[in-house]
Amino acid sequence: MILTFYDAGSGSDPGFENIHQCESECATSSQRISKPIEIYSFVDPLCPECWGLEPIIKKLQIEYGDYFTIRHLIGGNLATLNSYRKKKKGINNHKDMAKKWEQTANRSGMSCDGDLWFEDPISTPYGASIAVKAAELQGKRAGSRFLRKLREVVFLQKQNITKEEVLLHCAEDSGLDLHEFQKDLHSQGAIKAFQCDMKITYEMEVDELPTLVFFNENIDEEGIKVTGMYNYDVYVNILREMLKVDPTPDAPPPLEDFLKKYKFVATQEVAVVYGISSSLAESKMKALSLKQVVERIPVKYGTFWRYIGD
């Protein structure tokens, strides 16, 4: 496990002031809510491991959402993104990417269809990242919905999310103002927000995705940086350590309420959120399918379900 401490308040790191300056410059209508913990989630729309962490994030938000806010930042750096196109052109590299996606799908339970890399390979990944920042200009929740839709489209439907028509379709399905999104997609505001994320990634020395950095209200205390994907209890224990209390988790909502809220979920997400086996989660979802509450969406690995109830 890679777990490091990030010194947020000693003043010894000259870059930390730059982080706050960057945050101030890039502020949107999505502002910090007063909760004791803030989590910086460094992700990439094309990162299968970040997608695999989705069930854990959902469970954390349901059980401990009263204690923290989460902020998604685009991880990586410009040099890496610019070299991506050169490195991934060859058929062997496409095979490597496809293999990585499908290995991650088997390990995490969240389907990633690697056939995309043969059918419509991606060459300019930073376009999708800028689109996430454009969506966030309509608010934090809008940005989160859009990021989720991007992942569904690329990992399950094998669509190239660097194409503008795909991005616009995702924006519409996410309930964004389409006119504003299309305008923001090519705006300096979205580009600057993306550059700010790159700067924060560099300042926090994030060089692997996913990475979560936990901060509490006391800027004199160290943050905790967790790199990689781990069991749920690891993240809960970090919350306990930073809160210095043993927080009481909220119970998950009735399953039908959960499905109504999230609309489109994997069997794996149901299993993790409700602490049950994948086979039991699948049985429960099949029962709801017979009641016409959900419809089954077969994917290459596992199953997703779309809510169709009233």
C-alpha positions as a Python dict, from the first residue, in 0.01 Angstrom:
ca = {
    (1, 'M'): (0, 0, 0),
    (2, 'I'): (131, 346, -89),
    (3, 'L'): (34, 587, 188),
    (4, 'T'): (225, 910, 240),
    (5, 'F'): (184, 1222, 447),
    (6, 'Y'): (148, 1555, 268),
    (7, 'D'): (266, 1850, 475),
    (8, 'A'): (1, 2113, 415),
    (9, 'G'): (88, 2370, 675),
    (10, 'S'): (453, 2375, 772),
    (11, 'G'): (541, 2639, 515),
    (12, 'S'): (845, 2434, 415),
    (13, 'D'): (686, 2349, 83),
    (14, 'P'): (680, 2665, -128),
    (15, 'G'): (437, 2501, -367),
    (16, 'F'): (150, 2483, -122),
    (17, 'E'): (83, 2857, -143),
    (18, 'N'): (69, 2813, -519),
    (19, 'I'): (-198, 2547, -476),
    (20, 'H'): (-422, 2781, -282),
    (21, 'Q'): (-359, 3060, -532),
    (22, 'C'): (-448, 2825, -816),
    (23, 'E'): (-765, 2712, -637),
    (24, 'S'): (-868, 3073, -590),
    (25, 'E'): (-805, 3161, -952),
    (26, 'C'): (-995, 2856, -1079),
    (27, 'A'): (-1294, 2881, -844),
    (28, 'T'): (-1632, 2816, -1002),
    (29, 'S'): (-1986, 2809, -866),
    (30, 'S'): (-1881, 2487, -690),
    (31, 'Q'): (-1747, 2614, -356),
    (32, 'R'): (-1622, 2434, -49),
    (33, 'I'): (-1894, 2320, 192),
    (34, 'S'): (-1821, 2337, 563),
    (35, 'K'): (-1737, 1976, 651),
    (36, 'P'): (-1438, 1861, 857),
    (37, 'I'): (-1265, 1658, 583),
    (38, 'E'): (-1191, 1742, 223),
    (39, 'I'): (-1079, 1470, -19),
    (40, 'Y'): (-889, 1554, -336),
    (41, 'S'): (-961, 1273, -583),
    (42, 'F'): (-707, 1267, -866),
    (43, 'V'): (-861, 1087, -1163),
    (44, 'D'): (-856, 1059, -1540),
    (45, 'P'): (-1167, 983, -1747),
    (46, 'L'): (-968, 711, -1928),
    (47, 'C'): (-817, 550, -1616),
    (48, 'P'): (-971, 202, -1560),
    (49, 'E'): (-843, 187, -1202),
    (50, 'C'): (-1022, 517, -1126),
    (51, 'W'): (-1340, 365, -1269),
    (52, 'G'): (-1283, 57, -1052),
    (53, 'L'): (-1281, 279, -742),
    (54, 'E'): (-1636, 403, -809),
    (55, 'P'): (-1814, 148, -583),
    (56, 'I'): (-1587, 243, -289),
    (57, 'I'): (-1649, 616, -342),
    (58, 'K'): (-2026, 559, -355),
    (59, 'K'): (-2020, 365, -29),
    (60, 'L'): (-1806, 631, 142),
    (61, 'Q'): (-2043, 906, 31),
    (62, 'I'): (-2349, 715, 148),
    (63, 'E'): (-2210, 615, 487),
    (64, 'Y'): (-1983, 909, 573),
    (65, 'G'): (-2091, 1187, 338),
    (66, 'D'): (-2175, 1413, 633),
    (67, 'Y'): (-1807, 1426, 723),
    (68, 'F'): (-1635, 1508, 396),
    (69, 'T'): (-1654, 1676, 59),
    (70, 'I'): (-1483, 1532, -245),
    (71, 'R'): (-1323, 1727, -525),
    (72, 'H'): (-1225, 1562, -853),
    (73, 'L'): (-902, 1682, -1012),
    (74, 'I'): (-758, 1565, -1339),
    (75, 'G'): (-437, 1382, -1257),
    (76, 'G'): (-122, 1338, -1463),
    (77, 'N'): (81, 1609, -1627),
    (78, 'L'): (90, 1782, -1961),
    (79, 'A'): (410, 1612, -2070),
    (80, 'T'): (254, 1270, -2012),
    (81, 'L'): (-67, 1364, -2190),
    (82, 'N'): (118, 1509, -2488),
    (83, 'S'): (334, 1197, -2520),
    (84, 'Y'): (30, 969, -2498),
    (85, 'R'): (-50, 1015, -2863),
    (86, 'K'): (301, 918, -2974),
    (87, 'K'): (329, 616, -2748),
    (88, 'K'): (-9, 460, -2820),
    (89, 'K'): (-15, 462, -3199),
    (90, 'G'): (119, 114, -3264),
    (91, 'I'): (-97, -198, -3269),
    (92, 'N'): (115, -355, -2992),
    (93, 'N'): (48, -59, -2767),
    (94, 'H'): (-323, -85, -2844),
    (95, 'K'): (-306, -450, -2741),
    (96, 'D'): (-134, -350, -2419),
    (97, 'M'): (-402, -92, -2341),
    (98, 'A'): (-683, -335, -2416),
    (99, 'K'): (-521, -598, -2196),
    (100, 'K'): (-479, -352, -1910),
    (101, 'W'): (-842, -244, -1929),
    (102, 'E'): (-974, -597, -1924),
    (103, 'Q'): (-744, -711, -1645),
    (104, 'T'): (-867, -418, -1439),
    (105, 'A'): (-1228, -509, -1520),
    (106, 'N'): (-1176, -864, -1395),
    (107, 'R'): (-1008, -741, -1078),
    (108, 'S'): (-1248, -459, -990),
    (109, 'G'): (-1581, -592, -1115),
    (110, 'M'): (-1637, -273, -1316),
    (111, 'S'): (-1648, -356, -1684),
    (112, 'C'): (-1391, -200, -1921),
    (113, 'D'): (-1423, -311, -2283),
    (114, 'G'): (-1073, -302, -2429),
    (115, 'D'): (-1203, -351, -2784),
    (116, 'L'): (-1221, 29, -2804),
    (117, 'W'): (-846, 33, -2861),
    (118, 'F'): (-889, -166, -3182),
    (119, 'E'): (-1216, -17, -3306),
    (120, 'D'): (-1169, 355, -3236),
    (121, 'P'): (-842, 418, -3047),
    (122, 'I'): (-802, 743, -2855),
    (123, 'S'): (-514, 971, -2949),
    (124, 'T'): (-589, 1301, -2769),
    (125, 'P'): (-694, 1211, -2413),
    (126, 'Y'): (-667, 1566, -2278),
    (127, 'G'): (-980, 1665, -2475),
    (128, 'A'): (-1200, 1461, -2240),
    (129, 'S'): (-1021, 1609, -1939),
    (130, 'I'): (-1091, 1964, -2053),
    (131, 'A'): (-1454, 1863, -2111),
    (132, 'V'): (-1481, 1761, -1744),
    (133, 'K'): (-1359, 2106, -1643),
    (134, 'A'): (-1611, 2265, -1882),
    (135, 'A'): (-1891, 2066, -1719),
    (136, 'E'): (-1775, 2176, -1372),
    (137, 'L'): (-1832, 2538, -1473),
    (138, 'Q'): (-2202, 2451, -1429),
    (139, 'G'): (-2136, 2332, -1074),
    (140, 'K'): (-1971, 2052, -881),
    (141, 'R'): (-2264, 1812, -913),
    (142, 'A'): (-2294, 1878, -1284),
    (143, 'G'): (-1926, 1797, -1323),
    (144, 'S'): (-1961, 1473, -1126),
    (145, 'R'): (-2261, 1361, -1332),
    (146, 'F'): (-2075, 1436, -1652),
    (147, 'L'): (-1761, 1248, -1540),
    (148, 'R'): (-1975, 945, -1455),
    (149, 'K'): (-2146, 956, -1795),
    (150, 'L'): (-1809, 983, -1972),
    (151, 'R'): (-1688, 670, -1796),
    (152, 'E'): (-2002, 476, -1882),
    (153, 'V'): (-1974, 573, -2247),
    (154, 'V'): (-1605, 494, -2286),
    (155, 'F'): (-1574, 180, -2072),
    (156, 'L'): (-1908, 16, -2150),
    (157, 'Q'): (-2012, 149, -2491),
    (158, 'K'): (-1665, 178, -2646),
    (159, 'Q'): (-1725, 534, -2764),
    (160, 'N'): (-1436, 771, -2826),
    (161, 'I'): (-1489, 1044, -2566),
    (162, 'T'): (-1246, 1280, -2735),
    (163, 'K'): (-1496, 1341, -3017),
    (164, 'E'): (-1708, 1651, -2970),
    (165, 'E'): (-2033, 1484, -3077),
    (166, 'V'): (-1982, 1219, -2807),
    (167, 'L'): (-1905, 1486, -2547),
    (168, 'L'): (-2219, 1679, -2638),
    (169, 'H'): (-2430, 1365, -2611),
    (170, 'C'): (-2283, 1298, -2265),
    (171, 'A'): (-2353, 1656, -2160),
    (172, 'E'): (-2715, 1627, -2271),
    (173, 'D'): (-2762, 1295, -2090),
    (174, 'S'): (-2608, 1450, -1778),
    (175, 'G'): (-2865, 1727, -1770),
    (176, 'L'): (-2620, 2005, -1850),
    (177, 'D'): (-2711, 2324, -2030),
    (178, 'L'): (-2595, 2213, -2374),
    (179, 'H'): (-2545, 2562, -2514),
    (180, 'E'): (-2332, 2668, -2218),
    (181, 'F'): (-2132, 2345, -2224),
    (182, 'Q'): (-2053, 2376, -2593),
    (183, 'K'): (-1938, 2733, -2538),
    (184, 'D'): (-1732, 2642, -2230),
    (185, 'L'): (-1576, 2344, -2405),
    (186, 'H'): (-1362, 2581, -2610),
    (187, 'S'): (-1325, 2852, -2347),
    (188, 'Q'): (-1016, 2976, -2170),
    (189, 'G'): (-1195, 2911, -1842),
    (190, 'A'): (-1205, 2534, -1896),
    (191, 'I'): (-848, 2525, -2023),
    (192, 'K'): (-727, 2728, -1726),
    (193, 'A'): (-912, 2500, -1482),
    (194, 'F'): (-746, 2199, -1646),
    (195, 'Q'): (-406, 2366, -1616),
    (196, 'C'): (-476, 2437, -1248),
    (197, 'D'): (-546, 2068, -1191),
    (198, 'M'): (-216, 1983, -1360),
    (199, 'K'): (-37, 2230, -1134),
    (200, 'I'): (-194, 2090, -818),
    (201, 'T'): (-108, 1737, -934),
    (202, 'Y'): (254, 1842, -972),
    (203, 'E'): (268, 2029, -640),
    (204, 'M'): (124, 1730, -453),
    (205, 'E'): (360, 1491, -632),
    (206, 'V'): (78, 1274, -761),
    (207, 'D'): (233, 1041, -1017),
    (208, 'E'): (-9, 749, -1015),
    (209, 'L'): (-388, 721, -1047),
    (210, 'P'): (-616, 693, -866),
    (211, 'T'): (-485, 896, -575),
    (212, 'L'): (-691, 1033, -286),
    (213, 'V'): (-553, 1303, -57),
    (214, 'F'): (-735, 1358, 273),
    (215, 'F'): (-717, 1695, 452),
    (216, 'N'): (-886, 1808, 772),
    (217, 'E'): (-976, 2159, 886),
    (218, 'N'): (-645, 2215, 1065),
    (219, 'I'): (-400, 2334, 799),
    (220, 'D'): (-112, 2272, 1044),
    (221, 'E'): (-173, 1898, 1028),
    (222, 'E'): (-50, 1669, 755),
    (223, 'G'): (-277, 1540, 486),
    (224, 'I'): (-278, 1171, 403),
    (225, 'K'): (-218, 1064, 45),
    (226, 'V'): (-334, 718, -67),
    (227, 'T'): (-217, 597, -405),
    (228, 'G'): (-389, 301, -568),
    (229, 'M'): (-709, 109, -501),
    (230, 'Y'): (-767, -67, -168),
    (231, 'N'): (-1034, -228, 45),
    (232, 'Y'): (-1308, -6, 180),
    (233, 'D'): (-1187, -33, 541),
    (234, 'V'): (-860, 140, 449),
    (235, 'Y'): (-1043, 461, 359),
    (236, 'V'): (-1273, 442, 662),
    (237, 'N'): (-973, 405, 893),
    (238, 'I'): (-816, 716, 739),
    (239, 'L'): (-1136, 913, 804),
    (240, 'R'): (-1133, 793, 1165),
    (241, 'E'): (-770, 893, 1209),
    (242, 'M'): (-826, 1240, 1070),
    (243, 'L'): (-1153, 1301, 1255),
    (244, 'K'): (-1001, 1169, 1580),
    (245, 'V'): (-1339, 1010, 1657),
    (246, 'D'): (-1517, 694, 1552),
    (247, 'P'): (-1789, 829, 1320),
    (248, 'T'): (-2119, 647, 1301),
    (249, 'P'): (-2195, 542, 943),
    (250, 'D'): (-2534, 614, 793),
    (251, 'A'): (-2727, 309, 680),
    (252, 'P'): (-2762, 268, 304),
    (253, 'P'): (-3105, 360, 168),
    (254, 'P'): (-3358, 98, 55),
    (255, 'L'): (-3229, -58, -264),
    (256, 'E'): (-3502, 89, -483),
    (257, 'D'): (-3425, 439, -351),
    (258, 'F'): (-3058, 386, -428),
    (259, 'L'): (-3139, 283, -783),
    (260, 'K'): (-3378, 574, -831),
    (261, 'K'): (-3108, 819, -726),
    (262, 'Y'): (-2819, 681, -932),
    (263, 'K'): (-3022, 555, -1232),
    (264, 'F'): (-2749, 330, -1377),
    (265, 'V'): (-2534, 104, -1158),
    (266, 'A'): (-2323, -208, -1174),
    (267, 'T'): (-2395, -525, -981),
    (268, 'Q'): (-2054, -463, -821),
    (269, 'E'): (-2166, -121, -694),
    (270, 'V'): (-2475, -275, -534),
    (271, 'A'): (-2261, -547, -374),
    (272, 'V'): (-2010, -303, -228),
    (273, 'V'): (-2261, -44, -106),
    (274, 'Y'): (-2478, -304, 66),
    (275, 'G'): (-2195, -526, 187),
    (276, 'I'): (-2322, -839, 13),
    (277, 'S'): (-2175, -1088, -231),
    (278, 'S'): (-2188, -1024, -604),
    (279, 'S'): (-2410, -1329, -650),
    (280, 'L'): (-2661, -1205, -392),
    (281, 'A'): (-2656, -856, -545),
    (282, 'E'): (-2723, -1009, -886),
    (283, 'S'): (-3018, -1208, -744),
    (284, 'K'): (-3170, -898, -586),
    (285, 'M'): (-3137, -706, -911),
    (286, 'K'): (-3293, -988, -1111),
    (287, 'A'): (-3590, -985, -873),
    (288, 'L'): (-3632, -611, -928),
    (289, 'S'): (-3604, -670, -1301),
    (290, 'L'): (-3902, -907, -1284),
    (291, 'K'): (-4093, -629, -1106),
    (292, 'Q'): (-3995, -393, -1390),
    (293, 'V'): (-3805, -163, -1157),
    (294, 'V'): (-3479, -203, -1352),
    (295, 'E'): (-3368, -342, -1683),
    (296, 'R'): (-3057, -552, -1730),
    (297, 'I'): (-2779, -400, -1942),
    (298, 'P'): (-2531, -674, -2039),
    (299, 'V'): (-2171, -561, -2080),
    (300, 'K'): (-1849, -743, -2154),
    (301, 'Y'): (-1772, -806, -1787),
    (302, 'G'): (-2050, -833, -1530),
    (303, 'T'): (-2384, -657, -1548),
    (304, 'F'): (-2522, -305, -1522),
    (305, 'W'): (-2880, -209, -1445),
    (306, 'R'): (-3087, 89, -1556),
    (307, 'Y'): (-3365, 216, -1333),
    (308, 'I'): (-3698, 226, -1520),
    (309, 'G'): (-3942, 257, -1231),
    (310, 'D'): (-4154, 563, -1166),
}
